[in-house]
Amino acid sequence: MERRSQSLLKLVVTLPAQLFEQLHSDWQKILQPHKDLIGEIESKLDGVDIAPGFNNIFRSLTRSIESTHAVIFGQDPYPTRGHAHGLAFSVDQSVTAFPPSLRNIFTELSTDCGVTRNSGDLSDWFDEGVLLVNRVLTTQVGASLAHSGFGWQEVTDAVAQELGKHDVVAILWGKSAGELAKYFRPDWRIESVHPSPLSAYRGFFGSKPFSRCNEILESSNKISIRW
């Protein structure tokens, strides 16, 4: 009996924190109606090799809503092992061969703002108040959109709906992100095709999302983003 109790205690200690508890308190209040859904998704992730790792699933929602000045929506995490770390389009700092979409983002950033980046880790943007969030927050390692049917879109729709009530610039790239346009005022959103190599030359390059974002913020006496 004592041995069994010790085994149960060990199991409890090694289990990860509940997914909902990763959220900033602001987002816990907003997403409270979706807590059961988040719990259901968490149960589906049990035993699955996921990207990003469990502890980074809600990383993009660990800052206060008040500190958020812009949001960039992605589709789903990079499926390559070690790339995704909870911020859309960003890769872990150990990654040196950037994904094609991220390379195109950096090409546009250089053209738009004259900024050259050597790191694909966009944590500094996140620290500047740029929320980098995917529509679908997890996938199976090695497979894109593996979790598109888990219900994540209901959660991230609620995120977009809340952000649309605040002075937050929405940068929407591609069809999936464009579905959220209805939540944001026209003069506070920037839309274009996705930076993927399949579409970047059809309107992403030359769209100047970074300078346009700062123009919107500055016109409302908000602090611009240091891209």
PDB file of N, CA, C and O in Angstrom, residues 110-173:
ATOM      1  N   SER A 110      13.525  43.965 -44.074  1.00  0.00           N
ATOM      2  CA  SER A 110      14.694  44.709 -44.551  1.00  0.00           C
ATOM      3  C   SER A 110      14.288  45.763 -45.566  1.00  0.00           C
ATOM      4  O   SER A 110      14.750  46.918 -45.503  1.00  0.00           O
ATOM      5  N   THR A 111      13.427  45.392 -46.497  1.00  0.00           N
ATOM      6  CA  THR A 111      12.965  46.338 -47.525  1.00  0.00           C
ATOM      7  C   THR A 111      12.128  47.448 -46.916  1.00  0.00           C
ATOM      8  O   THR A 111      12.260  48.623 -47.288  1.00  0.00           O
ATOM      9  N   ASP A 112      11.276  47.082 -45.978  1.00  0.00           N
ATOM     10  CA  ASP A 112      10.334  48.023 -45.381  1.00  0.00           C
ATOM     11  C   ASP A 112      11.009  48.983 -44.402  1.00  0.00           C
ATOM     12  O   ASP A 112      10.786  50.204 -44.447  1.00  0.00           O
ATOM     13  N   CYS A 113      11.848  48.439 -43.528  1.00  0.00           N
ATOM     14  CA  CYS A 113      12.395  49.245 -42.429  1.00  0.00           C
ATOM     15  C   CYS A 113      13.916  49.315 -42.402  1.00  0.00           C
ATOM     16  O   CYS A 113      14.488  49.982 -41.525  1.00  0.00           O
ATOM     17  N   GLY A 114      14.569  48.617 -43.316  1.00  0.00           N
ATOM     18  CA  GLY A 114      16.027  48.618 -43.323  1.00  0.00           C
ATOM     19  C   GLY A 114      16.633  47.843 -42.176  1.00  0.00           C
ATOM     20  O   GLY A 114      17.794  48.058 -41.817  1.00  0.00           O
ATOM     21  N   VAL A 115      15.860  46.926 -41.603  1.00  0.00           N
ATOM     22  CA  VAL A 115      16.319  46.131 -40.464  1.00  0.00           C
ATOM     23  C   VAL A 115      16.778  44.760 -40.936  1.00  0.00           C
ATOM     24  O   VAL A 115      16.050  44.069 -41.654  1.00  0.00           O
ATOM     25  N   THR A 116      17.973  44.362 -40.523  1.00  0.00           N
ATOM     26  CA  THR A 116      18.495  43.032 -40.830  1.00  0.00           C
ATOM     27  C   THR A 116      18.568  42.226 -39.551  1.00  0.00           C
ATOM     28  O   THR A 116      19.123  42.689 -38.546  1.00  0.00           O
ATOM     29  N   ARG A 117      18.017  41.030 -39.567  1.00  0.00           N
ATOM     30  CA  ARG A 117      18.001  40.175 -38.379  1.00  0.00           C
ATOM     31  C   ARG A 117      18.878  38.948 -38.615  1.00  0.00           C
ATOM     32  O   ARG A 117      18.849  38.345 -39.693  1.00  0.00           O
ATOM     33  N   ASN A 118      19.612  38.570 -37.581  1.00  0.00           N
ATOM     34  CA  ASN A 118      20.448  37.385 -37.636  1.00  0.00           C
ATOM     35  C   ASN A 118      19.862  36.230 -36.840  1.00  0.00           C
ATOM     36  O   ASN A 118      20.332  35.102 -36.954  1.00  0.00           O
ATOM     37  N   SER A 119      18.849  36.507 -36.051  1.00  0.00           N
ATOM     38  CA  SER A 119      18.213  35.481 -35.228  1.00  0.00           C
ATOM     39  C   SER A 119      16.752  35.336 -35.617  1.00  0.00           C
ATOM     40  O   SER A 119      16.045  36.326 -35.844  1.00  0.00           O
ATOM     41  N   GLY A 120      16.301  34.098 -35.680  1.00  0.00           N
ATOM     42  CA  GLY A 120      14.902  33.838 -35.982  1.00  0.00           C
ATOM     43  C   GLY A 120      14.024  33.806 -34.747  1.00  0.00           C
ATOM     44  O   GLY A 120      12.811  33.594 -34.837  1.00  0.00           O
ATOM     45  N   ASP A 121      14.613  34.016 -33.595  1.00  0.00           N
ATOM     46  CA  ASP A 121      13.868  34.074 -32.337  1.00  0.00           C
ATOM     47  C   ASP A 121      13.257  35.465 -32.204  1.00  0.00           C
ATOM     48  O   ASP A 121      13.968  36.463 -32.046  1.00  0.00           O
ATOM     49  N   LEU A 122      11.935  35.534 -32.280  1.00  0.00           N
ATOM     50  CA  LEU A 122      11.226  36.820 -32.262  1.00  0.00           C
ATOM     51  C   LEU A 122      10.761  37.206 -30.854  1.00  0.00           C
ATOM     52  O   LEU A 122       9.837  38.003 -30.704  1.00  0.00           O
ATOM     53  N   SER A 123      11.431  36.673 -29.853  1.00  0.00           N
ATOM     54  CA  SER A 123      11.054  36.998 -28.478  1.00  0.00           C
ATOM     55  C   SER A 123      11.156  38.489 -28.193  1.00  0.00           C
ATOM     56  O   SER A 123      10.408  39.025 -27.366  1.00  0.00           O
ATOM     57  N   ASP A 124      12.067  39.185 -28.883  1.00  0.00           N
ATOM     58  CA  ASP A 124      12.187  40.631 -28.667  1.00  0.00           C
ATOM     59  C   ASP A 124      10.951  41.362 -29.182  1.00  0.00           C
ATOM     60  O   ASP A 124      10.525  42.355 -28.597  1.00  0.00           O
ATOM     61  N   TRP A 125      10.358  40.876 -30.261  1.00  0.00           N
ATOM     62  CA  TRP A 125       9.092  41.456 -30.721  1.00  0.00           C
ATOM     63  C   TRP A 125       8.008  41.233 -29.664  1.00  0.00           C
ATOM     64  O   TRP A 125       7.226  42.138 -29.363  1.00  0.00           O
ATOM     65  N   PHE A 126       7.964  40.027 -29.127  1.00  0.00           N
ATOM     66  CA  PHE A 126       6.998  39.699 -28.085  1.00  0.00           C
ATOM     67  C   PHE A 126       7.173  40.618 -26.882  1.00  0.00           C
ATOM     68  O   PHE A 126       6.200  41.125 -26.317  1.00  0.00           O
ATOM     69  N   ASP A 127       8.428  40.885 -26.517  1.00  0.00           N
ATOM     70  CA  ASP A 127       8.712  41.783 -25.398  1.00  0.00           C
ATOM     71  C   ASP A 127       8.318  43.222 -25.708  1.00  0.00           C
ATOM     72  O   ASP A 127       8.075  44.016 -24.783  1.00  0.00           O
ATOM     73  N   GLU A 128       8.255  43.561 -27.001  1.00  0.00           N
ATOM     74  CA  GLU A 128       7.832  44.902 -27.426  1.00  0.00           C
ATOM     75  C   GLU A 128       6.312  45.052 -27.402  1.00  0.00           C
ATOM     76  O   GLU A 128       5.790  46.147 -27.629  1.00  0.00           O
ATOM     77  N   GLY A 129       5.617  43.967 -27.150  1.00  0.00           N
ATOM     78  CA  GLY A 129       4.156  44.028 -27.125  1.00  0.00           C
ATOM     79  C   GLY A 129       3.494  43.510 -28.374  1.00  0.00           C
ATOM     80  O   GLY A 129       2.329  43.809 -28.638  1.00  0.00           O
ATOM     81  N   VAL A 130       4.228  42.705 -29.169  1.00  0.00           N
ATOM     82  CA  VAL A 130       3.665  42.088 -30.365  1.00  0.00           C
ATOM     83  C   VAL A 130       3.251  40.659 -30.010  1.00  0.00           C
ATOM     84  O   VAL A 130       4.104  39.816 -29.726  1.00  0.00           O
ATOM     85  N   LEU A 131       1.962  40.408 -30.024  1.00  0.00           N
ATOM     86  CA  LEU A 131       1.456  39.080 -29.732  1.00  0.00           C
ATOM     87  C   LEU A 131       1.586  38.241 -31.005  1.00  0.00           C
ATOM     88  O   LEU A 131       1.027  38.595 -32.039  1.00  0.00           O
ATOM     89  N   LEU A 132       2.325  37.156 -30.935  1.00  0.00           N
ATOM     90  CA  LEU A 132       2.568  36.280 -32.087  1.00  0.00           C
ATOM     91  C   LEU A 132       1.853  34.963 -31.823  1.00  0.00           C
ATOM     92  O   LEU A 132       2.349  34.100 -31.101  1.00  0.00           O
ATOM     93  N   VAL A 133       0.675  34.813 -32.408  1.00  0.00           N
ATOM     94  CA  VAL A 133      -0.170  33.673 -32.042  1.00  0.00           C
ATOM     95  C   VAL A 133      -0.690  32.957 -33.288  1.00  0.00           C
ATOM     96  O   VAL A 133      -1.101  33.583 -34.264  1.00  0.00           O
ATOM     97  N   ASN A 134      -0.652  31.645 -33.248  1.00  0.00           N
ATOM     98  CA  ASN A 134      -1.187  30.839 -34.338  1.00  0.00           C
ATOM     99  C   ASN A 134      -2.670  30.581 -34.140  1.00  0.00           C
ATOM    100  O   ASN A 134      -3.166  30.554 -33.004  1.00  0.00           O
ATOM    101  N   ARG A 135      -3.392  30.380 -35.233  1.00  0.00           N
ATOM    102  CA  ARG A 135      -4.805  29.998 -35.127  1.00  0.00           C
ATOM    103  C   ARG A 135      -4.931  28.651 -34.437  1.00  0.00           C
ATOM    104  O   ARG A 135      -5.835  28.413 -33.638  1.00  0.00           O
ATOM    105  N   VAL A 136      -4.048  27.720 -34.805  1.00  0.00           N
ATOM    106  CA  VAL A 136      -3.995  26.392 -34.194  1.00  0.00           C
ATOM    107  C   VAL A 136      -2.688  26.333 -33.409  1.00  0.00           C
ATOM    108  O   VAL A 136      -1.623  26.535 -33.973  1.00  0.00           O
ATOM    109  N   LEU A 137      -2.768  26.078 -32.112  1.00  0.00           N
ATOM    110  CA  LEU A 137      -1.617  26.289 -31.239  1.00  0.00           C
ATOM    111  C   LEU A 137      -0.684  25.088 -31.102  1.00  0.00           C
ATOM    112  O   LEU A 137       0.394  25.218 -30.519  1.00  0.00           O
ATOM    113  N   THR A 138      -1.080  23.942 -31.622  1.00  0.00           N
ATOM    114  CA  THR A 138      -0.212  22.773 -31.563  1.00  0.00           C
ATOM    115  C   THR A 138      -0.303  21.988 -32.865  1.00  0.00           C
ATOM    116  O   THR A 138      -1.268  22.122 -33.627  1.00  0.00           O
ATOM    117  N   THR A 139       0.696  21.166 -33.092  1.00  0.00           N
ATOM    118  CA  THR A 139       0.645  20.175 -34.161  1.00  0.00           C
ATOM    119  C   THR A 139       1.508  19.003 -33.735  1.00  0.00           C
ATOM    120  O   THR A 139       2.223  19.069 -32.740  1.00  0.00           O
ATOM    121  N   GLN A 140       1.413  17.933 -34.469  1.00  0.00           N
ATOM    122  CA  GLN A 140       2.268  16.779 -34.205  1.00  0.00           C
ATOM    123  C   GLN A 140       3.601  17.008 -34.902  1.00  0.00           C
ATOM    124  O   GLN A 140       3.647  17.502 -36.034  1.00  0.00           O
ATOM    125  N   VAL A 141       4.690  16.691 -34.224  1.00  0.00           N
ATOM    126  CA  VAL A 141       6.009  16.843 -34.831  1.00  0.00           C
ATOM    127  C   VAL A 141       6.050  16.068 -36.149  1.00  0.00           C
ATOM    128  O   VAL A 141       5.662  14.903 -36.214  1.00  0.00           O
ATOM    129  N   GLY A 142       6.458  16.771 -37.206  1.00  0.00           N
ATOM    130  CA  GLY A 142       6.565  16.146 -38.519  1.00  0.00           C
ATOM    131  C   GLY A 142       5.330  16.259 -39.381  1.00  0.00           C
ATOM    132  O   GLY A 142       5.333  15.811 -40.536  1.00  0.00           O
ATOM    133  N   ALA A 143       4.254  16.876 -38.865  1.00  0.00           N
ATOM    134  CA  ALA A 143       3.003  16.952 -39.636  1.00  0.00           C
ATOM    135  C   ALA A 143       2.332  18.301 -39.452  1.00  0.00           C
ATOM    136  O   ALA A 143       1.955  18.663 -38.342  1.00  0.00           O
ATOM    137  N   SER A 144       2.178  19.049 -40.530  1.00  0.00           N
ATOM    138  CA  SER A 144       1.482  20.332 -40.464  1.00  0.00           C
ATOM    139  C   SER A 144      -0.021  20.115 -40.325  1.00  0.00           C
ATOM    140  O   SER A 144      -0.585  19.152 -40.866  1.00  0.00           O
ATOM    141  N   LEU A 145      -0.675  21.003 -39.573  1.00  0.00           N
ATOM    142  CA  LEU A 145      -2.127  21.019 -39.412  1.00  0.00           C
ATOM    143  C   LEU A 145      -2.695  19.721 -38.841  1.00  0.00           C
ATOM    144  O   LEU A 145      -3.873  19.416 -39.027  1.00  0.00           O
ATOM    145  N   ALA A 146      -1.871  18.960 -38.135  1.00  0.00           N
ATOM    146  CA  ALA A 146      -2.342  17.700 -37.569  1.00  0.00           C
ATOM    147  C   ALA A 146      -3.428  17.903 -36.518  1.00  0.00           C
ATOM    148  O   ALA A 146      -4.237  17.008 -36.278  1.00  0.00           O
ATOM    149  N   HIS A 147      -3.452  19.079 -35.887  1.00  0.00           N
ATOM    150  CA  HIS A 147      -4.410  19.342 -34.811  1.00  0.00           C
ATOM    151  C   HIS A 147      -5.452  20.397 -35.211  1.00  0.00           C
ATOM    152  O   HIS A 147      -6.061  21.016 -34.349  1.00  0.00           O
ATOM    153  N   SER A 148      -5.661  20.557 -36.504  1.00  0.00           N
ATOM    154  CA  SER A 148      -6.606  21.592 -36.969  1.00  0.00           C
ATOM    155  C   SER A 148      -8.042  21.273 -36.587  1.00  0.00           C
ATOM    156  O   SER A 148      -8.899  22.165 -36.598  1.00  0.00           O
ATOM    157  N   GLY A 149      -8.316  20.034 -36.237  1.00  0.00           N
ATOM    158  CA  GLY A 149      -9.668  19.654 -35.855  1.00  0.00           C
ATOM    159  C   GLY A 149      -9.882  19.541 -34.363  1.00  0.00           C
ATOM    160  O   GLY A 149     -10.921  19.044 -33.912  1.00  0.00           O
ATOM    161  N   PHE A 150      -8.935  20.032 -33.577  1.00  0.00           N
ATOM    162  CA  PHE A 150      -9.021  19.918 -32.117  1.00  0.00           C
ATOM    163  C   PHE A 150      -9.896  20.998 -31.478  1.00  0.00           C
ATOM    164  O   PHE A 150     -10.277  20.872 -30.323  1.00  0.00           O
ATOM    165  N   GLY A 151     -10.180  22.075 -32.206  1.00  0.00           N
ATOM    166  CA  GLY A 151     -10.988  23.156 -31.641  1.00  0.00           C
ATOM    167  C   GLY A 151     -10.213  24.390 -31.255  1.00  0.00           C
ATOM    168  O   GLY A 151     -10.770  25.317 -30.655  1.00  0.00           O
ATOM    169  N   TRP A 152      -8.932  24.423 -31.591  1.00  0.00           N
ATOM    170  CA  TRP A 152      -8.118  25.592 -31.242  1.00  0.00           C
ATOM    171  C   TRP A 152      -8.668  26.888 -31.830  1.00  0.00           C
ATOM    172  O   TRP A 152      -8.524  27.962 -31.237  1.00  0.00           O
ATOM    173  N   GLN A 153      -9.286  26.809 -33.007  1.00  0.00           N
ATOM    174  CA  GLN A 153      -9.775  28.027 -33.658  1.00  0.00           C
ATOM    175  C   GLN A 153     -10.817  28.744 -32.806  1.00  0.00           C
ATOM    176  O   GLN A 153     -10.901  29.979 -32.827  1.00  0.00           O
ATOM    177  N   GLU A 154     -11.589  27.997 -32.048  1.00  0.00           N
ATOM    178  CA  GLU A 154     -12.584  28.623 -31.162  1.00  0.00           C
ATOM    179  C   GLU A 154     -11.881  29.449 -30.086  1.00  0.00           C
ATOM    180  O   GLU A 154     -12.336  30.542 -29.726  1.00  0.00           O
ATOM    181  N   VAL A 155     -10.765  28.939 -29.608  1.00  0.00           N
ATOM    182  CA  VAL A 155      -9.993  29.653 -28.590  1.00  0.00           C
ATOM    183  C   VAL A 155      -9.365  30.915 -29.170  1.00  0.00           C
ATOM    184  O   VAL A 155      -9.468  32.009 -28.595  1.00  0.00           O
ATOM    185  N   THR A 156      -8.719  30.786 -30.327  1.00  0.00           N
ATOM    186  CA  THR A 156      -8.019  31.938 -30.892  1.00  0.00           C
ATOM    187  C   THR A 156      -8.982  32.943 -31.520  1.00  0.00           C
ATOM    188  O   THR A 156      -8.634  34.123 -31.638  1.00  0.00           O
ATOM    189  N   ASP A 157     -10.170  32.505 -31.901  1.00  0.00           N
ATOM    190  CA  ASP A 157     -11.201  33.465 -32.299  1.00  0.00           C
ATOM    191  C   ASP A 157     -11.550  34.372 -31.114  1.00  0.00           C
ATOM    192  O   ASP A 157     -11.730  35.586 -31.281  1.00  0.00           O
ATOM    193  N   ALA A 158     -11.664  33.777 -29.933  1.00  0.00           N
ATOM    194  CA  ALA A 158     -11.971  34.557 -28.731  1.00  0.00           C
ATOM    195  C   ALA A 158     -10.841  35.530 -28.414  1.00  0.00           C
ATOM    196  O   ALA A 158     -11.085  36.657 -27.957  1.00  0.00           O
ATOM    197  N   VAL A 159      -9.594  35.120 -28.675  1.00  0.00           N
ATOM    198  CA  VAL A 159      -8.445  36.010 -28.488  1.00  0.00           C
ATOM    199  C   VAL A 159      -8.562  37.208 -29.425  1.00  0.00           C
ATOM    200  O   VAL A 159      -8.407  38.367 -29.009  1.00  0.00           O
ATOM    201  N   ALA A 160      -8.843  36.952 -30.689  1.00  0.00           N
ATOM    202  CA  ALA A 160      -8.969  38.031 -31.666  1.00  0.00           C
ATOM    203  C   ALA A 160     -10.129  38.955 -31.325  1.00  0.00           C
ATOM    204  O   ALA A 160     -10.020  40.187 -31.420  1.00  0.00           O
ATOM    205  N   GLN A 161     -11.237  38.377 -30.906  1.00  0.00           N
ATOM    206  CA  GLN A 161     -12.413  39.191 -30.566  1.00  0.00           C
ATOM    207  C   GLN A 161     -12.104  40.149 -29.427  1.00  0.00           C
ATOM    208  O   GLN A 161     -12.508  41.320 -29.459  1.00  0.00           O
ATOM    209  N   GLU A 162     -11.352  39.682 -28.441  1.00  0.00           N
ATOM    210  CA  GLU A 162     -10.989  40.546 -27.309  1.00  0.00           C
ATOM    211  C   GLU A 162     -10.011  41.628 -27.744  1.00  0.00           C
ATOM    212  O   GLU A 162     -10.165  42.800 -27.400  1.00  0.00           O
ATOM    213  N   LEU A 163      -9.004  41.255 -28.512  1.00  0.00           N
ATOM    214  CA  LEU A 163      -8.011  42.238 -28.945  1.00  0.00           C
ATOM    215  C   LEU A 163      -8.649  43.326 -29.809  1.00  0.00           C
ATOM    216  O   LEU A 163      -8.207  44.483 -29.778  1.00  0.00           O
ATOM    217  N   GLY A 164      -9.679  42.967 -30.548  1.00  0.00           N
ATOM    218  CA  GLY A 164     -10.365  43.945 -31.385  1.00  0.00           C
ATOM    219  C   GLY A 164     -11.073  45.027 -30.599  1.00  0.00           C
ATOM    220  O   GLY A 164     -11.448  46.069 -31.159  1.00  0.00           O
ATOM    221  N   LYS A 165     -11.256  44.805 -29.307  1.00  0.00           N
ATOM    222  CA  LYS A 165     -11.885  45.809 -28.444  1.00  0.00           C
ATOM    223  C   LYS A 165     -10.876  46.826 -27.924  1.00  0.00           C
ATOM    224  O   LYS A 165     -11.255  47.783 -27.257  1.00  0.00           O
ATOM    225  N   HIS A 166      -9.602  46.604 -28.221  1.00  0.00           N
ATOM    226  CA  HIS A 166      -8.529  47.463 -27.723  1.00  0.00           C
ATOM    227  C   HIS A 166      -7.786  48.096 -28.900  1.00  0.00           C
ATOM    228  O   HIS A 166      -8.010  47.743 -30.052  1.00  0.00           O
ATOM    229  N   ASP A 167      -6.914  49.042 -28.594  1.00  0.00           N
ATOM    230  CA  ASP A 167      -6.102  49.675 -29.633  1.00  0.00           C
ATOM    231  C   ASP A 167      -4.908  48.782 -29.956  1.00  0.00           C
ATOM    232  O   ASP A 167      -3.767  49.038 -29.558  1.00  0.00           O
ATOM    233  N   VAL A 168      -5.203  47.701 -30.676  1.00  0.00           N
ATOM    234  CA  VAL A 168      -4.190  46.724 -31.069  1.00  0.00           C
ATOM    235  C   VAL A 168      -4.200  46.601 -32.590  1.00  0.00           C
ATOM    236  O   VAL A 168      -5.248  46.366 -33.190  1.00  0.00           O
ATOM    237  N   VAL A 169      -3.049  46.778 -33.202  1.00  0.00           N
ATOM    238  CA  VAL A 169      -2.944  46.639 -34.656  1.00  0.00           C
ATOM    239  C   VAL A 169      -2.918  45.158 -35.001  1.00  0.00           C
ATOM    240  O   VAL A 169      -2.107  44.395 -34.457  1.00  0.00           O
ATOM    241  N   ALA A 170      -3.786  44.738 -35.897  1.00  0.00           N
ATOM    242  CA  ALA A 170      -3.842  43.342 -36.328  1.00  0.00           C
ATOM    243  C   ALA A 170      -3.140  43.193 -37.675  1.00  0.00           C
ATOM    244  O   ALA A 170      -3.515  43.847 -38.650  1.00  0.00           O
ATOM    245  N   ILE A 171      -2.117  42.357 -37.714  1.00  0.00           N
ATOM    246  CA  ILE A 171      -1.416  42.044 -38.958  1.00  0.00           C
ATOM    247  C   ILE A 171      -1.846  40.640 -39.355  1.00  0.00           C
ATOM    248  O   ILE A 171      -1.530  39.662 -38.671  1.00  0.00           O
ATOM    249  N   LEU A 172      -2.586  40.558 -40.443  1.00  0.00           N
ATOM    250  CA  LEU A 172      -3.227  39.306 -40.851  1.00  0.00           C
ATOM    251  C   LEU A 172      -2.643  38.841 -42.179  1.00  0.00           C
ATOM    252  O   LEU A 172      -2.849  39.467 -43.216  1.00  0.00           O
ATOM    253  N   TRP A 173      -1.910  37.748 -42.134  1.00  0.00           N
ATOM    254  CA  TRP A 173      -1.243  37.211 -43.319  1.00  0.00           C
ATOM    255  C   TRP A 173      -1.888  35.894 -43.723  1.00  0.00           C
ATOM    256  O   TRP A 173      -1.860  34.925 -42.982  1.00  0.00           O
TER     257      TRP A 173
END
